[in-house]
CSV table of C-alpha atoms and ligand atoms in Angstrom, one decimal:
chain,number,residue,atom,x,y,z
A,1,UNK,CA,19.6,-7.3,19.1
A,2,UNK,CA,19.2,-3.8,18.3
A,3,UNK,CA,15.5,-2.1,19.8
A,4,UNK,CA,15.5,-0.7,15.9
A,5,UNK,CA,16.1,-5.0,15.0
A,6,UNK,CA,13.0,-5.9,17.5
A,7,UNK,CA,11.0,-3.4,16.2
A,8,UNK,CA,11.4,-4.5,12.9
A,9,UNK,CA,11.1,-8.3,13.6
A,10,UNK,CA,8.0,-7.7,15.5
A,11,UNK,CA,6.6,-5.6,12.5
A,12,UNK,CA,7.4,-8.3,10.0
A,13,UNK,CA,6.4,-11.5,11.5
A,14,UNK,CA,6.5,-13.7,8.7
A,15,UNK,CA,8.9,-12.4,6.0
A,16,UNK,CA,12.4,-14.0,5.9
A,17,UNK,CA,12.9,-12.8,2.7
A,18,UNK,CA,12.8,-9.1,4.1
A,19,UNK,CA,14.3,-9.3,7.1
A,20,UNK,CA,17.1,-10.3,5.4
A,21,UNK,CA,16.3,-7.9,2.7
A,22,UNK,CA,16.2,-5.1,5.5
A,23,UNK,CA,19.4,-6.5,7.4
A,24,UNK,CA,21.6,-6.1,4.3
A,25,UNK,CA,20.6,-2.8,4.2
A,26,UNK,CA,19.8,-0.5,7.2
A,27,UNK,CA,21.5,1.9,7.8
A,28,UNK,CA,21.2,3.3,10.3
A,29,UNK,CA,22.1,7.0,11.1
A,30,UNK,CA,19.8,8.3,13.7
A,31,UNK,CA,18.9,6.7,17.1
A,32,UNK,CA,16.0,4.3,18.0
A,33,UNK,CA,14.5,6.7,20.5
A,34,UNK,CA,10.8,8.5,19.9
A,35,UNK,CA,9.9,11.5,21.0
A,36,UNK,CA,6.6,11.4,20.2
A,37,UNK,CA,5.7,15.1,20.6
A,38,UNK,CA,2.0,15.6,20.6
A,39,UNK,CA,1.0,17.0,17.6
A,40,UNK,CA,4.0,17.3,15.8
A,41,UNK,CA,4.0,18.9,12.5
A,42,UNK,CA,5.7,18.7,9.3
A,43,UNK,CA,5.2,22.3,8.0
A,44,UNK,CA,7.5,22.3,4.9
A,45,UNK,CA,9.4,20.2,3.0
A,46,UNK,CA,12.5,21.8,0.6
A,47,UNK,CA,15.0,20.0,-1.2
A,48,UNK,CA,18.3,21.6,-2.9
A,49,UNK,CA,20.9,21.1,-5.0
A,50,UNK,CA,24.3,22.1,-4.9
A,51,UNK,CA,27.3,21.1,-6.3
A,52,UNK,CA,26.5,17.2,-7.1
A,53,UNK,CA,25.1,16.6,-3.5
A,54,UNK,CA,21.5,16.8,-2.8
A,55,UNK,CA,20.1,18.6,0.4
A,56,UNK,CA,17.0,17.7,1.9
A,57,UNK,CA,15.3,19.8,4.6
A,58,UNK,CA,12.3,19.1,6.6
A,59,UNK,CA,10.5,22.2,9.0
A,60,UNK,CA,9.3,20.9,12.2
A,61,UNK,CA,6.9,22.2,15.1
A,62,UNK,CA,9.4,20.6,17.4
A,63,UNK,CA,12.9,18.6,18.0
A,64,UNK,CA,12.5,14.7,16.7
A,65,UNK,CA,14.9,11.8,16.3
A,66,UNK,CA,14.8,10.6,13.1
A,67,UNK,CA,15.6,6.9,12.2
A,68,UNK,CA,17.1,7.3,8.5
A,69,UNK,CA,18.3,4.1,6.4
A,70,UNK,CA,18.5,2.6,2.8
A,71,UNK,CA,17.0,0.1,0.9
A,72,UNK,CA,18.2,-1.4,-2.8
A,73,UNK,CA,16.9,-1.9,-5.9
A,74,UNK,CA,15.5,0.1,-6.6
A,75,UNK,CA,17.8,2.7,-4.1
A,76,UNK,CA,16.1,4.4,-1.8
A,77,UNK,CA,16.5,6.5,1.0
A,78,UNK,CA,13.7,6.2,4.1
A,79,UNK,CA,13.7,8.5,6.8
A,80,UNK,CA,10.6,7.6,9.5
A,81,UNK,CA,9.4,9.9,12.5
A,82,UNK,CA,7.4,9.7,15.4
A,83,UNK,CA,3.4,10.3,13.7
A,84,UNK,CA,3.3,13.3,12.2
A,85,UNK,CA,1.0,15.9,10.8
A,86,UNK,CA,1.7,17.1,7.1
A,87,UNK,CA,1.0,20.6,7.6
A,88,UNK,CA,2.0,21.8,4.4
A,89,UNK,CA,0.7,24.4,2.6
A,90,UNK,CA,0.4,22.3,-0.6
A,91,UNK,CA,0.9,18.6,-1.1
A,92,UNK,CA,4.8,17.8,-1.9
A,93,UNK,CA,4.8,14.3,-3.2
A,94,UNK,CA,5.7,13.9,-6.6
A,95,UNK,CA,8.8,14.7,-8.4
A,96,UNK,CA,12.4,15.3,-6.3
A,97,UNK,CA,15.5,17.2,-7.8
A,98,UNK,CA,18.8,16.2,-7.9
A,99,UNK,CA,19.8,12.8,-6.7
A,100,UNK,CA,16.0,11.9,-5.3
A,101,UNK,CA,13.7,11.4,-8.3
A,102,UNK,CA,10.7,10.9,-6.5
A,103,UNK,CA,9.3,12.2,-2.9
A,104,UNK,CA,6.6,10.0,-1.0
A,105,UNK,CA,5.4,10.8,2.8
A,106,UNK,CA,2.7,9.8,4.8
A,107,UNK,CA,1.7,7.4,7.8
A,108,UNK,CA,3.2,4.1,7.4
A,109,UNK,CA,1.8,2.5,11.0
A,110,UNK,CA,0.4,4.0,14.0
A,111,UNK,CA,2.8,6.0,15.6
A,112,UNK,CA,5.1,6.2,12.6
A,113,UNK,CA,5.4,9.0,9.6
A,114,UNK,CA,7.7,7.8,6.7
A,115,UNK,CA,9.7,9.6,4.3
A,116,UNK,CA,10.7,7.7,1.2
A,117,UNK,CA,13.3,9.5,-1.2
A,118,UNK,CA,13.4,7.4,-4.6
A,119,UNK,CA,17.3,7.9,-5.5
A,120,UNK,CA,18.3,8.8,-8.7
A,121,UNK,CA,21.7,6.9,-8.3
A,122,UNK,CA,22.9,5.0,-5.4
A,123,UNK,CA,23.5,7.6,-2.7
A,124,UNK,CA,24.5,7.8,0.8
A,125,UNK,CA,23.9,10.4,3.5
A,126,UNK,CA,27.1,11.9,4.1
A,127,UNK,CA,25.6,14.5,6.6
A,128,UNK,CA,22.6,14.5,9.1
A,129,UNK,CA,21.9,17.2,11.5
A,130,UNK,CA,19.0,18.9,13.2
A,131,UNK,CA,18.9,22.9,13.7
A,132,UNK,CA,17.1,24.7,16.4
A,133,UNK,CA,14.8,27.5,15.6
A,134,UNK,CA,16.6,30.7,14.8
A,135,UNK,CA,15.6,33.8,13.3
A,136,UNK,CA,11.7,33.1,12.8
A,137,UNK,CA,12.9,29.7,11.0
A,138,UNK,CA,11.3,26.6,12.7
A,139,UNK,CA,13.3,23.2,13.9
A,140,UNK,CA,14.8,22.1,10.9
A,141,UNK,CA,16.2,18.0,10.0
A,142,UNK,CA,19.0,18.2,7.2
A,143,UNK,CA,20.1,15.1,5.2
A,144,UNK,CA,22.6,15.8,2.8
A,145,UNK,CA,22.6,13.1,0.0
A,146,UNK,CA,26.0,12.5,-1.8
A,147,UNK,CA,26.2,9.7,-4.8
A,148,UNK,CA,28.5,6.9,-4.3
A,149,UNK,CA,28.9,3.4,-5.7
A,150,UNK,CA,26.2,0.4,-5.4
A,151,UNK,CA,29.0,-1.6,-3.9
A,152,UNK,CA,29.2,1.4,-1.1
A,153,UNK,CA,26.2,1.8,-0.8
A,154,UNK,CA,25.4,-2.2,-0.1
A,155,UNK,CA,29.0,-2.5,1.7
A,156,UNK,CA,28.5,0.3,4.5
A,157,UNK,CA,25.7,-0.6,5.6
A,158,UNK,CA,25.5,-4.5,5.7
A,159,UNK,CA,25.4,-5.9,9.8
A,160,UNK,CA,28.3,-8.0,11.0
A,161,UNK,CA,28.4,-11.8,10.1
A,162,UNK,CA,26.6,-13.8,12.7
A,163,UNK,CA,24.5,-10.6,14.3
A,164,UNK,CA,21.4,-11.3,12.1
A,165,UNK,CA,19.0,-13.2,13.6
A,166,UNK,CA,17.5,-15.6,12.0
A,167,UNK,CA,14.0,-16.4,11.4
A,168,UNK,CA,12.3,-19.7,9.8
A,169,UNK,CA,10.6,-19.5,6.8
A,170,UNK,CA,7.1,-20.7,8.0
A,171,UNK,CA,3.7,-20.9,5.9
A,172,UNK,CA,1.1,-19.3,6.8
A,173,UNK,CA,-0.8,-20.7,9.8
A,174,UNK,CA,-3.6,-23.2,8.9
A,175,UNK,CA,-6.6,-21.8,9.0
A,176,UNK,CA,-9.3,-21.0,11.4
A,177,UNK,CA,-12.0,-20.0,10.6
A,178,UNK,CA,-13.8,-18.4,13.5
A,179,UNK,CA,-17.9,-19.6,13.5
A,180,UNK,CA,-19.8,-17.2,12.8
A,181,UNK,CA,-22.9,-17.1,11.9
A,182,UNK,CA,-23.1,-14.0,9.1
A,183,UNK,CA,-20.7,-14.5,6.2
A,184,UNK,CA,-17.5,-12.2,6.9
A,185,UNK,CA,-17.1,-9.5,4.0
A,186,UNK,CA,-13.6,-8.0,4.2
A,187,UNK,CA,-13.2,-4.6,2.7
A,188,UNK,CA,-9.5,-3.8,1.6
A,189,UNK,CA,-8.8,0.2,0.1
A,190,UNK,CA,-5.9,0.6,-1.7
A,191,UNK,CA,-2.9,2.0,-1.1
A,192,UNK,CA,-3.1,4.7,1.7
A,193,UNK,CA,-0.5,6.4,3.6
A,194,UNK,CA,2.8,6.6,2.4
A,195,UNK,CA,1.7,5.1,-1.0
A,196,UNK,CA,-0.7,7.2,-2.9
A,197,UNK,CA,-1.2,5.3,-5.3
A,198,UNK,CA,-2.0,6.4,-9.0
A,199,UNK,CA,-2.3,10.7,-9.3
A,200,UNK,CA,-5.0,11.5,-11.4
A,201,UNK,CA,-5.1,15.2,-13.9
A,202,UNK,CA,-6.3,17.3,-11.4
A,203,UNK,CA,-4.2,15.8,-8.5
A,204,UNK,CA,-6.2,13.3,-6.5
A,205,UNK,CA,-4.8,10.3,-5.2
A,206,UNK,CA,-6.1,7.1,-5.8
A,207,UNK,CA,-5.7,5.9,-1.7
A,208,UNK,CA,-8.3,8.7,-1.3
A,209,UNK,CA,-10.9,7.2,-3.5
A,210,UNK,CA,-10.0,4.0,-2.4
A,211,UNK,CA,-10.8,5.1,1.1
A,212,UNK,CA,-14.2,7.3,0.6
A,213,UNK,CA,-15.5,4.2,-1.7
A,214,UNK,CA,-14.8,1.2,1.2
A,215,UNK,CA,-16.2,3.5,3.4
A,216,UNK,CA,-19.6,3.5,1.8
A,217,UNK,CA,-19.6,-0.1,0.7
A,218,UNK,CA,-18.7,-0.8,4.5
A,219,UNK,CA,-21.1,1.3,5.4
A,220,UNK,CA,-23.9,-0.1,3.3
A,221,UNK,CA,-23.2,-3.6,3.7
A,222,UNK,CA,-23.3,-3.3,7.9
A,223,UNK,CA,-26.5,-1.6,7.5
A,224,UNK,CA,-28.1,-4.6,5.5
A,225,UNK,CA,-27.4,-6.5,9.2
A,226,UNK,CA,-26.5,-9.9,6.7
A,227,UNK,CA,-22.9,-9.4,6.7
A,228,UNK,CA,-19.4,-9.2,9.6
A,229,UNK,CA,-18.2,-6.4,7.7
A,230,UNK,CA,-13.9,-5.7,8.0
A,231,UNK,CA,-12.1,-2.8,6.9
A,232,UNK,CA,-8.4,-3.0,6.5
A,233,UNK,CA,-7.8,0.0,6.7
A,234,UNK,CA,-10.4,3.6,7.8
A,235,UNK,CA,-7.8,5.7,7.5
A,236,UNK,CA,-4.7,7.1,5.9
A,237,UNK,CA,-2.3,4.6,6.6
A,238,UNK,CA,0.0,2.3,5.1
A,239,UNK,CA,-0.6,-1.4,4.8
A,240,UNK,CA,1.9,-3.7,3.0
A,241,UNK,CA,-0.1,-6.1,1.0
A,242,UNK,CA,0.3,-9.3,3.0
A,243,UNK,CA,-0.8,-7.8,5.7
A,244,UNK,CA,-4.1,-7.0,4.0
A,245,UNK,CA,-4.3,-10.9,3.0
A,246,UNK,CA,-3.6,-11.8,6.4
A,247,UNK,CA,-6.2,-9.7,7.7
A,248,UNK,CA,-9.0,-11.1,5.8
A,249,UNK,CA,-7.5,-14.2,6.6
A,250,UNK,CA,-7.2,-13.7,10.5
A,251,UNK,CA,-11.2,-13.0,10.0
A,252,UNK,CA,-12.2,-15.7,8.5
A,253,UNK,CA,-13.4,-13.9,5.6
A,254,UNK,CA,-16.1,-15.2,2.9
A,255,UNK,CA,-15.3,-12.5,0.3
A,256,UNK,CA,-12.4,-10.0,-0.3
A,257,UNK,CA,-13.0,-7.1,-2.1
A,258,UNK,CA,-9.9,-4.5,-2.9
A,259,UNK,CA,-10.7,-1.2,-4.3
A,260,UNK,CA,-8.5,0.6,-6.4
A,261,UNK,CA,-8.9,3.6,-9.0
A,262,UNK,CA,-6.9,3.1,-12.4
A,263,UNK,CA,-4.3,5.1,-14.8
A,264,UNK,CA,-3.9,5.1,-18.3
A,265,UNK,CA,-1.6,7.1,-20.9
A,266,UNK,CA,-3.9,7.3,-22.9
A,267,UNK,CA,-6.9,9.6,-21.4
A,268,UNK,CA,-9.5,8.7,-23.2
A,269,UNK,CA,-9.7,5.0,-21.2
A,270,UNK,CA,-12.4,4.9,-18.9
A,271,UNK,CA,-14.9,2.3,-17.5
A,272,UNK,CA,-14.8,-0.3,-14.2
A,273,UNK,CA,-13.0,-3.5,-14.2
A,274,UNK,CA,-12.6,-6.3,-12.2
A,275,UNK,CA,-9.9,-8.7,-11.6
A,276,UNK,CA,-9.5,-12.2,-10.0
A,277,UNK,CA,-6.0,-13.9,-9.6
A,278,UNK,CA,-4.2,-15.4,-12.1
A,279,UNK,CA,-0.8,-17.1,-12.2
A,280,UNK,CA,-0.1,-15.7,-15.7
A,281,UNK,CA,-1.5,-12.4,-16.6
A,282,UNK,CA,-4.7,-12.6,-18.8
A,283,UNK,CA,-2.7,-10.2,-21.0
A,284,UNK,CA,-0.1,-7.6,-21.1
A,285,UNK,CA,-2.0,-4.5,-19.7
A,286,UNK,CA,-3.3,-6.5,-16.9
A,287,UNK,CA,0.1,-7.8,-16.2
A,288,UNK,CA,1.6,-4.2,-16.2
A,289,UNK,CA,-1.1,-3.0,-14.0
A,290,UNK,CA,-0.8,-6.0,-11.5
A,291,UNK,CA,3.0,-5.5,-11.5
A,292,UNK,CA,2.1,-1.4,-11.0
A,293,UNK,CA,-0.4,-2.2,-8.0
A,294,UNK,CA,2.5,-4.9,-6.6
A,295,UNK,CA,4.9,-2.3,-5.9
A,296,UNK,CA,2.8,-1.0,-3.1
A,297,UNK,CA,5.2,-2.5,-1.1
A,298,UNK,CA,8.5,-1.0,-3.0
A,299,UNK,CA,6.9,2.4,-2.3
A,300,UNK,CA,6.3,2.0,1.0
A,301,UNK,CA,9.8,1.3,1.8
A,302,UNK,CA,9.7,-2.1,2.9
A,303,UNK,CA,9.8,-4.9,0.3
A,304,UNK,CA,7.7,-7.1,2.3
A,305,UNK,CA,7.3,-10.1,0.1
A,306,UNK,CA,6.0,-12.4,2.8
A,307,UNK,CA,7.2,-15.5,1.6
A,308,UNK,CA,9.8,-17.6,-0.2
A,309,UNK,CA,9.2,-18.1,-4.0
A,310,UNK,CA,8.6,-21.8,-3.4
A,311,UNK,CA,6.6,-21.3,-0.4
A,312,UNK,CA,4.6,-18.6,-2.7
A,313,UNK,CA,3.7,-21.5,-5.2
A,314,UNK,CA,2.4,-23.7,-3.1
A,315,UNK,CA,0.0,-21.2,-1.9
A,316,UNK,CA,-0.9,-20.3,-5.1
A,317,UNK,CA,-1.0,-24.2,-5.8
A,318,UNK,CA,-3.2,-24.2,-2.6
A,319,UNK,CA,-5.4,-22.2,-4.6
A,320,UNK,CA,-8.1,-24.4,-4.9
A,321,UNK,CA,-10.3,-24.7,-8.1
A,322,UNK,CA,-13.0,-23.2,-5.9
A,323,UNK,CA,-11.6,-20.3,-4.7
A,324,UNK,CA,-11.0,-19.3,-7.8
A,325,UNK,CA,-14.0,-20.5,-9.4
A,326,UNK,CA,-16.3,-18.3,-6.5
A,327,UNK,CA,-13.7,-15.6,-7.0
A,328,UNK,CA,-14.7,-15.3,-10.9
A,329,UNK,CA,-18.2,-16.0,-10.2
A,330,UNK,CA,-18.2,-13.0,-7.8
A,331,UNK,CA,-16.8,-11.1,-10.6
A,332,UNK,CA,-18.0,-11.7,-13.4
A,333,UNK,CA,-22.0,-13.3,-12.8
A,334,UNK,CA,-22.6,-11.0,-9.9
A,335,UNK,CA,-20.1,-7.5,-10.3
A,336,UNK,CA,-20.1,-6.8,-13.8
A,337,UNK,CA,-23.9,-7.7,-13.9
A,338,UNK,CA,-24.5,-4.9,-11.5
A,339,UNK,CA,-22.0,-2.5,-12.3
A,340,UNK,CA,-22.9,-2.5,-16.2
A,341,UNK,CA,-26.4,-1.7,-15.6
A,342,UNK,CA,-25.1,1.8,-13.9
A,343,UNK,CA,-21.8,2.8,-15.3
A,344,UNK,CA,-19.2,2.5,-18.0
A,345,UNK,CA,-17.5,-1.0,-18.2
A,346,UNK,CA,-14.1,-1.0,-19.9
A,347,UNK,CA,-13.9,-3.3,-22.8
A,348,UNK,CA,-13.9,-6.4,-21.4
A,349,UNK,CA,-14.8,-5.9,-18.0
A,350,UNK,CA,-13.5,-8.9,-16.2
A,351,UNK,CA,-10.0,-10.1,-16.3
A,352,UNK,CA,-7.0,-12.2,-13.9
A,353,UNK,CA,-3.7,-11.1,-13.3
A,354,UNK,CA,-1.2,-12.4,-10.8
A,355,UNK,CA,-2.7,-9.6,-7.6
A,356,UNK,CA,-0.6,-10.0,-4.4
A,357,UNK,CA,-3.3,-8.8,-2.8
A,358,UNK,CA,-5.7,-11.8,-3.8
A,359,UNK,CA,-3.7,-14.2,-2.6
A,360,UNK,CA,-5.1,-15.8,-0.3
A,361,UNK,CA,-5.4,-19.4,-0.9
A,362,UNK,CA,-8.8,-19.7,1.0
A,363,UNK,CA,-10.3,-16.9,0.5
A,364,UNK,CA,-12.5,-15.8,-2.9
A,365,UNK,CA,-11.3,-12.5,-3.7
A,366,UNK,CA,-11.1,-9.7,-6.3
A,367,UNK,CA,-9.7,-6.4,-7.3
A,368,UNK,CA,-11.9,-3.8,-8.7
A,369,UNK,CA,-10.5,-0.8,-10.6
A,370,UNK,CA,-13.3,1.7,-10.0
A,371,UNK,CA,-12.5,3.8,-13.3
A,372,UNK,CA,-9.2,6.1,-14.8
A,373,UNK,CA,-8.5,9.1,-12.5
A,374,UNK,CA,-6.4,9.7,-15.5
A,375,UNK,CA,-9.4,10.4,-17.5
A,376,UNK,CA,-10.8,14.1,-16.7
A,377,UNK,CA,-14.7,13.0,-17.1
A,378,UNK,CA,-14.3,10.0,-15.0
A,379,UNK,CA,-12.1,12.1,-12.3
A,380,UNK,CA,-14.6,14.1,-12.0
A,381,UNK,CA,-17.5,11.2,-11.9
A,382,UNK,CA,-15.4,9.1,-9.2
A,383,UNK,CA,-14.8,12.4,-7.0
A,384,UNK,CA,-18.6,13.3,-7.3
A,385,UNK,CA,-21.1,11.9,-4.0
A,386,UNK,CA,-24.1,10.7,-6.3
A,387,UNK,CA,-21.8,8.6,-8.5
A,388,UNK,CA,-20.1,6.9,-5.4
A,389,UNK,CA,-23.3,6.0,-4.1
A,390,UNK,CA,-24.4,4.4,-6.8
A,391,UNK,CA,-21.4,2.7,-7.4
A,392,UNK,CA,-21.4,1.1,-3.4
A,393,UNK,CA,-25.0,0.5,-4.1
A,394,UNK,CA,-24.7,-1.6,-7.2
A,395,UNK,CA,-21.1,-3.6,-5.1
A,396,UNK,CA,-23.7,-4.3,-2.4
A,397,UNK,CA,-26.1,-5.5,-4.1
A,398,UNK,CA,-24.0,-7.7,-5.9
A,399,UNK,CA,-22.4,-9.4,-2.9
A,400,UNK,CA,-25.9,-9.8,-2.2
A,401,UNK,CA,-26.7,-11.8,-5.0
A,402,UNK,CA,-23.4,-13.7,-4.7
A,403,UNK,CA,-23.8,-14.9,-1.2
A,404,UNK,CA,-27.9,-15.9,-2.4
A,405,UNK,CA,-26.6,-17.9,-5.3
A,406,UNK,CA,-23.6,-19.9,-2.9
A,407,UNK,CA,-24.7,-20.4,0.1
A,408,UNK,CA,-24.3,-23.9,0.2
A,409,UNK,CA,-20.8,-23.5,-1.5
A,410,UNK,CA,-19.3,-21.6,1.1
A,411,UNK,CA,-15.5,-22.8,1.8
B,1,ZN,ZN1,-4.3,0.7,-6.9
């Protein structure tokens, strides 16, 4: 088994669906080696086209071995690093040209940077080379993208018969609750890393709101001394969403919480909302938005859907009625109740949707959309210090008032 194989097996312990999912479709066109330069920089990032093919060029600090490969549906083209820093003098992810629609960067894991080129078209790279410095110009890593068919694409890179390993699909493992005496309050901010998550008008990224928001509720709850408080992520980094549910999971947690900021065509939407899983969508929007917070995983590059469908409905069979009743309580008697006292609710406040995120069959556990970075008023609000703090305030005293009123219903 290839190192780049091992390395991928040992990042996605669980997931048969995307091993086999990755195996179809690495390709791969760099080595496995890192180089792992100490601060290594990323100092700008230029993409060109000429002539059909697409040409994208990356400045570096120093030499680096790229590990480049391709993932379907939708076509994409990932290119990871050793860990980077983005020195750039302005922020690059957004909109490609040519053959790559849409640019994404950012840590994915610890000791990993990840590229992630949205293709236009399926598309292979016909050409990969680095340059040394010359001139005044910087190390330079060149990709040129040229289209070609999906049955190319798929066919050229798919492993020999018989070299994929093959892993079991297993449930999760029973769990195991560690004791412990103070209930265990898992905090989960969205997106991060690689995945930015929603843009709002003036630019920010929702993974950064997400971020400075579980911060302060983390923050607030460990200085109550009432709670184990768990972070999934303090930095910019790039979880897939299982691993978030296995997390909370792994810490026996009481209460999930998953913070997110929200987008909406139409700017005028603002207010907070909260949502607890459903099987079926509560209703179209909430679907759209749980299918738009799901591809987390697309963006990232890795379609780590953990689990078979049929091993996904049990869990969600697993559910039990009290999960999901706590969950909802949680939301709705404890969250909106707070929340509405201090800021805008969106028309009605509390709603389900089918999360991957709240997943967890044991665990009660919600996703709150803090308000639209869409909307210019509430951009501003959900940027500002005074209207955070009140925010973490009101979600602290909440879980406060939730873990009062269930003590004795603890799962
Ligand atoms: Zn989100």
């Amino acid at each position: 088994m290839s190192l780049i194989l091992k390395q991928i097996l040992a990042y996605l312990p669980h997931s048969r669906v995307t091993l086999a999912a990755v195996l179809t479709c690495v390709m791969l066109v760099g080595t496995a080696g890192s180089v792992a330069a100490a601060g290594l920089e990323v100092r700008d990032i230029r993409i060109g086209v000429h002539d059909g093919a697409t040409r994208f060029v990356v400045d570096l600090s120093d030499k680096v071995e790229p590990r480049v490969f391709g993932l379907p549906d939708p076509f994409r083209v990932v290119i990871d690093l050793p860990e980077v820093n983005f020195s750039l003098s302005e922020e690059r992810i957004g909109d490609g040209a040519g053959l790559i629609s849409k640019l994404r960067y950012g840590l994915f894991r610890p000791g990993t940077s990840r590229f992630v080129l949205d293709l236009t078209t399926p598309a292979k790279v016909a050409k990969q080379f680095l340059l040394r410095p010359e001139g005044g110009k910087p190390w330079r890593l060149v990709l040129d993208i040229q289209p070609t068919t999906r049955a190319d694409f798929i066919a050229s890179m798919r492993p020999k018969p018989d070299t994929a390993p093959r892993v079991a699909s297993k449930p999760p493992p029973p769990l195991s609750r560690p004791p412990n005496e103070k209930p265990v309050v898992v905090i989960d901010a969205g997106h991060g890393g690689v995945d930015p998550g929603a843009i709002g008008v003036s630019g920010v990224y929702e993974k950064k709101i997400a971020l400075d928001y579980s911060r302060d509720v983390a923050k607030r709850l460990r200085a109550t001394g009432l709670y184990k408080v768990v972070m999934t992520r303090d930095r910019d980094i790039f979880l897939p969403l299982r691993e978030r549910v296995r997390i909370a999971r792994a810490a026996g947690a009481d209460l999930f919480l998953s913070l997110h900021a929200n987008t909406h065509p139409k700017r005028a939407t603002k207010g907070f909302s909260v949502y607890t899983l459903s099987t079926r969508a509560s209703d179209k929007e909430a679907a759209a938005l749980a299918a738009l917070e799901n591809k987390s995983d697309v963006i990232g590059g890795v379609d780590l859907d953990g689990y078979s469908d049929d091993v996904q409905n049990i869990l969600i069979d697993f559910a039990q009625a009290k999960t999901n009743e706590l969950s909802v309580k949680f939301a709705r008697g404890n969250l909106v109740g707070e929340i509405g006292q201090r800021a805008r609710l969106l028309g009605r406040p509390w709603r389900s949707a089918g999360f991957a995120v709240l997943k967890a069959p044991d665990v009660p556990s919600v996703l709150l959309e803090l308000g639209y970075i869409s909307n210019p008023a509430e951009e501003r609000l959900l940027m500002s210090k005074a209207h955070r703090e009140k925010m973490s305030a009101a979600i602290v005293r909440a879980v406060g008032a939730y873990f009062k009123e269930t003590q004795n219903a603890r799962l």
